[in-house]
GROMACS .gro file of C-alpha atoms in nm:
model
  224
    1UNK     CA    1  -0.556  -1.490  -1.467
    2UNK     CA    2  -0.767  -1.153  -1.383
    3UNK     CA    3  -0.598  -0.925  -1.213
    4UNK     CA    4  -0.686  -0.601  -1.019
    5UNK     CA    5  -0.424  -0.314  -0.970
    6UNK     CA    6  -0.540  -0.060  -0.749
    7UNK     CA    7  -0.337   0.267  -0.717
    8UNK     CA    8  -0.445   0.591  -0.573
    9UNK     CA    9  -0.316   0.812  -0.918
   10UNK     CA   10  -0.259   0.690  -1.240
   11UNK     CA   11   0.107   0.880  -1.270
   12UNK     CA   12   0.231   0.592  -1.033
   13UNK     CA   13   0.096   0.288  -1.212
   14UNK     CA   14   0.123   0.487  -1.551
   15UNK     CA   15   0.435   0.230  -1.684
   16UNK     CA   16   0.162  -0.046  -1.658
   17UNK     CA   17  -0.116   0.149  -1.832
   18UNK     CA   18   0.069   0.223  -2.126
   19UNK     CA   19   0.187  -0.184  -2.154
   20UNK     CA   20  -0.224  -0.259  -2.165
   21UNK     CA   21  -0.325  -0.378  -2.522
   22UNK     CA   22  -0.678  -0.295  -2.633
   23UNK     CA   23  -0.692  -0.070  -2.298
   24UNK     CA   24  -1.111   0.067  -2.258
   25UNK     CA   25  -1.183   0.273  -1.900
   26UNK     CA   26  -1.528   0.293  -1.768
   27UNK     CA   27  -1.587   0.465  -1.416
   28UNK     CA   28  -1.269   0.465  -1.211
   29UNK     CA   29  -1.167   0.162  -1.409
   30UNK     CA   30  -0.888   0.094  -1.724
   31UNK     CA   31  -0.889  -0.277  -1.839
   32UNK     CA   32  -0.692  -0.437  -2.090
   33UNK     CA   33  -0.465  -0.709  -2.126
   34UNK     CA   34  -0.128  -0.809  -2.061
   35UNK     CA   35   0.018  -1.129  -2.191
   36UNK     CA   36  -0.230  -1.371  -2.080
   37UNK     CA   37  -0.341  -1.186  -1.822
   38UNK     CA   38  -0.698  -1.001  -1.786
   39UNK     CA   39  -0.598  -0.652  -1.638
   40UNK     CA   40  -0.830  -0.414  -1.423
   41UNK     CA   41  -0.642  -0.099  -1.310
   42UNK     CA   42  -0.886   0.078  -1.003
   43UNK     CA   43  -0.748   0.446  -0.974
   44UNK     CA   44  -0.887   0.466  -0.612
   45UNK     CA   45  -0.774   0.787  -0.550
   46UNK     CA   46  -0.585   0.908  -0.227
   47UNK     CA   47  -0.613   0.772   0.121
   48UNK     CA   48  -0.783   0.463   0.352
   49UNK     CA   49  -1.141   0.574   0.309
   50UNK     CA   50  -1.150   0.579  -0.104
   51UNK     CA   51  -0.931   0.325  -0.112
   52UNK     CA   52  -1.129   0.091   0.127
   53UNK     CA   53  -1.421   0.157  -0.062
   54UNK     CA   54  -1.343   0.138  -0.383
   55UNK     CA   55  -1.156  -0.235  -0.345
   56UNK     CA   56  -1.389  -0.355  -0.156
   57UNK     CA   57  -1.667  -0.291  -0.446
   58UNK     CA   58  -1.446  -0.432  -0.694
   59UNK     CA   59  -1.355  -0.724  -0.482
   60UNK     CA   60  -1.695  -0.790  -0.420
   61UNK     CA   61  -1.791  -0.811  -0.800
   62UNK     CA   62  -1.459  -0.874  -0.990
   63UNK     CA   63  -1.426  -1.246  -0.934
   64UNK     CA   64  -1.039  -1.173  -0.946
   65UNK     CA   65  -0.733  -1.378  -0.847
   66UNK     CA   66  -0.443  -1.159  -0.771
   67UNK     CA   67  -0.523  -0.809  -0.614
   68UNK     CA   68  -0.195  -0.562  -0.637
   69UNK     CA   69  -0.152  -0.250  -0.498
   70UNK     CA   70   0.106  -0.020  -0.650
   71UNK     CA   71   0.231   0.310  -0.528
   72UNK     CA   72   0.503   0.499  -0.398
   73UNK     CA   73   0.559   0.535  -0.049
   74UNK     CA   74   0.778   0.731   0.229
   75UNK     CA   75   1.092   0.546   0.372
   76UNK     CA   76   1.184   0.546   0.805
   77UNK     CA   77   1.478   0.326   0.679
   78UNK     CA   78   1.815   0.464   0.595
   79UNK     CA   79   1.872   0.151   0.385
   80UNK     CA   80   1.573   0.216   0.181
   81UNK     CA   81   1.681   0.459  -0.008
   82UNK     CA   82   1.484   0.655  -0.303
   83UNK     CA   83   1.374   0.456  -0.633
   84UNK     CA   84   1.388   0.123  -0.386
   85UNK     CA   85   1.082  -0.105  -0.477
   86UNK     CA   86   0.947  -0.312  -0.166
   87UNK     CA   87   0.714  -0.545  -0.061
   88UNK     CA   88   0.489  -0.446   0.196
   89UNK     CA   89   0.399  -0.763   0.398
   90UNK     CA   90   0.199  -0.627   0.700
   91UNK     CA   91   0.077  -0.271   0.767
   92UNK     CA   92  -0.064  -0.104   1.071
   93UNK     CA   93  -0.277   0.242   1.125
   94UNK     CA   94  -0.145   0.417   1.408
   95UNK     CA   95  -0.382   0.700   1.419
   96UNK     CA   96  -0.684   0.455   1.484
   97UNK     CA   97  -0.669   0.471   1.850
   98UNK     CA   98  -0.726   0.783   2.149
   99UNK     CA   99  -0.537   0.981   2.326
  100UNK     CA  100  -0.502   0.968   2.709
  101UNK     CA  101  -0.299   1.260   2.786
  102UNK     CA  102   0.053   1.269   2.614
  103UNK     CA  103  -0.007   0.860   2.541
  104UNK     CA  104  -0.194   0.720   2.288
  105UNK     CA  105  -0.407   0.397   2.307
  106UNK     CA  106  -0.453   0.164   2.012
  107UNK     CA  107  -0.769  -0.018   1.993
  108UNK     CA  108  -0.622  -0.336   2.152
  109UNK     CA  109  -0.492  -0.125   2.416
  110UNK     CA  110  -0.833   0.013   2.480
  111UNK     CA  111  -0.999  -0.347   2.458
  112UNK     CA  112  -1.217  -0.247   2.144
  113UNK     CA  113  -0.994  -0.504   1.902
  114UNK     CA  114  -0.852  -0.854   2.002
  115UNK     CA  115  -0.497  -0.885   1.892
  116UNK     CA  116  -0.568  -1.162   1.662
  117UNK     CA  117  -0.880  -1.091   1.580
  118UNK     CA  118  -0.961  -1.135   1.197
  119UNK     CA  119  -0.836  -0.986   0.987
  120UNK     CA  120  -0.556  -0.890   1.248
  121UNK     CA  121  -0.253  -1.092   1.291
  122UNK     CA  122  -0.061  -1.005   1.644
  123UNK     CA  123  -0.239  -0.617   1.587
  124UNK     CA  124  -0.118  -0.541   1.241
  125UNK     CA  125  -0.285  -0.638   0.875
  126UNK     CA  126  -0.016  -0.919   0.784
  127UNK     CA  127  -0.002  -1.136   0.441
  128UNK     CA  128   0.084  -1.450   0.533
  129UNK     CA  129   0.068  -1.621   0.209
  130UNK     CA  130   0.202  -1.356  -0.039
  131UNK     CA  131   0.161  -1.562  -0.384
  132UNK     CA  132   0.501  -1.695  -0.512
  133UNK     CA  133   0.604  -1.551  -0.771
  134UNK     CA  134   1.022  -1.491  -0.843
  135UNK     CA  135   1.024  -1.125  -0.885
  136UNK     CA  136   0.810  -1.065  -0.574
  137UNK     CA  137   1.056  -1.243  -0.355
  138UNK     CA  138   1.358  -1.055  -0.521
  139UNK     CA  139   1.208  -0.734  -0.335
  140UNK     CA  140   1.292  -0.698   0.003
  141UNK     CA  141   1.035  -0.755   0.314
  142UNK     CA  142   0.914  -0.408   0.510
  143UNK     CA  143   0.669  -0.338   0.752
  144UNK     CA  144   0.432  -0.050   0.623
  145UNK     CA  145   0.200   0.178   0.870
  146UNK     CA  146  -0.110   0.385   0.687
  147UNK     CA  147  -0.185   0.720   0.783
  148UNK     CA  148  -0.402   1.011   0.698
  149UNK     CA  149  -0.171   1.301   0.747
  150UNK     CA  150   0.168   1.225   0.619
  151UNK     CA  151   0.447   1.268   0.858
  152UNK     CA  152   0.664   1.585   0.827
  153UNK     CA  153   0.753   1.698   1.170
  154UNK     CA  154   1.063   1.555   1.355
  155UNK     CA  155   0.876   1.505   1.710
  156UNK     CA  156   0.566   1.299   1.539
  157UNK     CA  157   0.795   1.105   1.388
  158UNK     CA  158   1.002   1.008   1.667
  159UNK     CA  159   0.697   0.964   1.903
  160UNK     CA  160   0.532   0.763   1.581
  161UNK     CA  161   0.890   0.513   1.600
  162UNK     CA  162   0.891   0.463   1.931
  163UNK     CA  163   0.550   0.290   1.985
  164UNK     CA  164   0.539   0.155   1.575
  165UNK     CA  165   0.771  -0.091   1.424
  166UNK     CA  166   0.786   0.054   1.038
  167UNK     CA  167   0.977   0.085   0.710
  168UNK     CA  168   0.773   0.268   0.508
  169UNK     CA  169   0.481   0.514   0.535
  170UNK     CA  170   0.198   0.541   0.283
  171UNK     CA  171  -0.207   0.632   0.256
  172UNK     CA  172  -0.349   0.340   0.117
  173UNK     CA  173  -0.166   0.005   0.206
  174UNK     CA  174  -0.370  -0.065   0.502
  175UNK     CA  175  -0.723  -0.058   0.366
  176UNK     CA  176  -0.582  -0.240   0.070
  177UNK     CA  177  -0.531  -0.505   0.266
  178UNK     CA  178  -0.782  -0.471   0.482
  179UNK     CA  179  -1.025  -0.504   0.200
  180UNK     CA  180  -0.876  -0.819   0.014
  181UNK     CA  181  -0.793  -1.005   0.395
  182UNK     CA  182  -1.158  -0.964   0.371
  183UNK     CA  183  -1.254  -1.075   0.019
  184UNK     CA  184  -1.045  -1.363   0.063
  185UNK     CA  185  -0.841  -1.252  -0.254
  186UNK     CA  186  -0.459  -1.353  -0.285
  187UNK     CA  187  -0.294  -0.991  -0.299
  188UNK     CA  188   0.051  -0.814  -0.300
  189UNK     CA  189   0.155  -0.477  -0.165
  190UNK     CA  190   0.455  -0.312  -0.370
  191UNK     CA  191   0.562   0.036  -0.323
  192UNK     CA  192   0.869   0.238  -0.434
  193UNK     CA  193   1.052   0.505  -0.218
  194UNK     CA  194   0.979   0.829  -0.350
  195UNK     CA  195   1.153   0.997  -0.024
  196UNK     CA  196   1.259   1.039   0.341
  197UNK     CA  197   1.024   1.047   0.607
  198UNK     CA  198   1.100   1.410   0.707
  199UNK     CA  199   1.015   1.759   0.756
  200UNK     CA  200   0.862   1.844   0.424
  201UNK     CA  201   1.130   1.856   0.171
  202UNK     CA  202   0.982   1.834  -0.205
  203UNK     CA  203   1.343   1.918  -0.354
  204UNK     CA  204   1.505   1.572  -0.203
  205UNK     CA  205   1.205   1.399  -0.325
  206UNK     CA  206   1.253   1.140  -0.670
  207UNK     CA  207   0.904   1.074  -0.779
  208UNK     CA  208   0.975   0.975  -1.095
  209UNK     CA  209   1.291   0.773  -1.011
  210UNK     CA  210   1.070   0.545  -0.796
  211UNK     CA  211   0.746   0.561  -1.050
  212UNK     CA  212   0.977   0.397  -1.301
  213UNK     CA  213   1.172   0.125  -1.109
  214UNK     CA  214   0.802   0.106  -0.972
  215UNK     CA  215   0.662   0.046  -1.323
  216UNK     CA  216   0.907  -0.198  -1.368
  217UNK     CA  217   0.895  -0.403  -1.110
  218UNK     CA  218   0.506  -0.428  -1.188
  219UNK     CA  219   0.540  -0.578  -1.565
  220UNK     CA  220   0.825  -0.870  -1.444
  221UNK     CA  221   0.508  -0.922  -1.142
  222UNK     CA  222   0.283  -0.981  -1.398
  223UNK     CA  223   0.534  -1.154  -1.684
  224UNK     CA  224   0.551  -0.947  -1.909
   0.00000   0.00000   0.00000
């Protein structure tokens, strides 16, 4: 099976790059192998725009048939706490929209986007046939929401929860999927909390708690 990875640094996917055999990079790229599997890690780099473009180009010529996107993410859930690996089945971007005064107005809202219309499911990016493998469905289900500026002030966030149903909060996820809804390419979100979604608070942070149980999560995904 050929495989992409796509991850906006390589510290997160880093576990998986040092499990490659035989491991060349070229561009933006590091392929190798892993067990039978033909590996292409894409280090995208941070946020929707390089992310969208970058998948989509490698979609478009990689002939793959499992797309994963790896990374750590921000957690709205108390339950979810830091090091927890998830599985990010549907995403939304709730900056893409205007505002009308102290409301904001998605694109359905404004009658630019039809709720269902491809590749939107009910106005959010879902995967509705995540491939089935054990260790994916070991991880628990969250809704994700992609942004450009990460939330760190109490207000946003509130205002942010009451008009968007989310677990997690990340840069990528949503032109991730966007792209491989797209391609027509099986895929898989999977993100590990590296901290609250709060006022900026590096110290409570545990990036390298949730790069690890990240990392390992990744190699039982891929069998090895």
């Amino acid at each position: 099976m050929r495989v992409l990875v796509a991850a906006a640094t390589r510290p997160e996917v880093e576990p998986l790059v040092s499990a490659l055999s035989g491991a060349v990079a070229h561009n933006r790229v590091l392929s190798g192998l892993l067990g039978p599997h033909k590996v292409d890690i894409l280090l995208t780099g941070v946020g929707m725009v390089a992310t969208g473009v970058w998948c989509t180009r490698a979609l478009a010529i990689g002939g793959y048939d499992l797309a994963l996107n790896l990374g750590v993410c921000g957690s709205f859930n108390p339950d979810l706490g830091t090091g927890t690996v998830v599985h990010v089945v549907s995403e939304s971007m709730p900056e893409l929209g205007a505002e009308d005064g102290p409301t904001f107005l998605s694109l359905q809202q404004m009658g630019l986007l039809g709720t269902d219309e491809f590749p939107w499911t009910s106005g959010r990016l879902v995967n509705l046939q995540p491939p089935p493998i054990p260790a994916l469905a070991a991880l628990p289900e969250v809704a994700g929401l992609t942004v450009n500026t990460a939330h760190g002030h109490e207000p946003s966030i509130a205002s942010l929860l009451d008009r968007e149903r989310a677990d997690v909060e990340s840069m990528e996820g949503a032109a991730f999927m966007y792209a491989c809804l797209v391609a027509g390419v099986p895929f898989v979100e999977v993100r590990a909390v590296s901290n609250r979604v709060e006022r900026r608070n590096r110290a409570a942070w545990d990036l390298k708690g949730a790069i690890d149980a990240l990392g390992r999560v990744s190699l039982q995904l891929l069998g090895a």
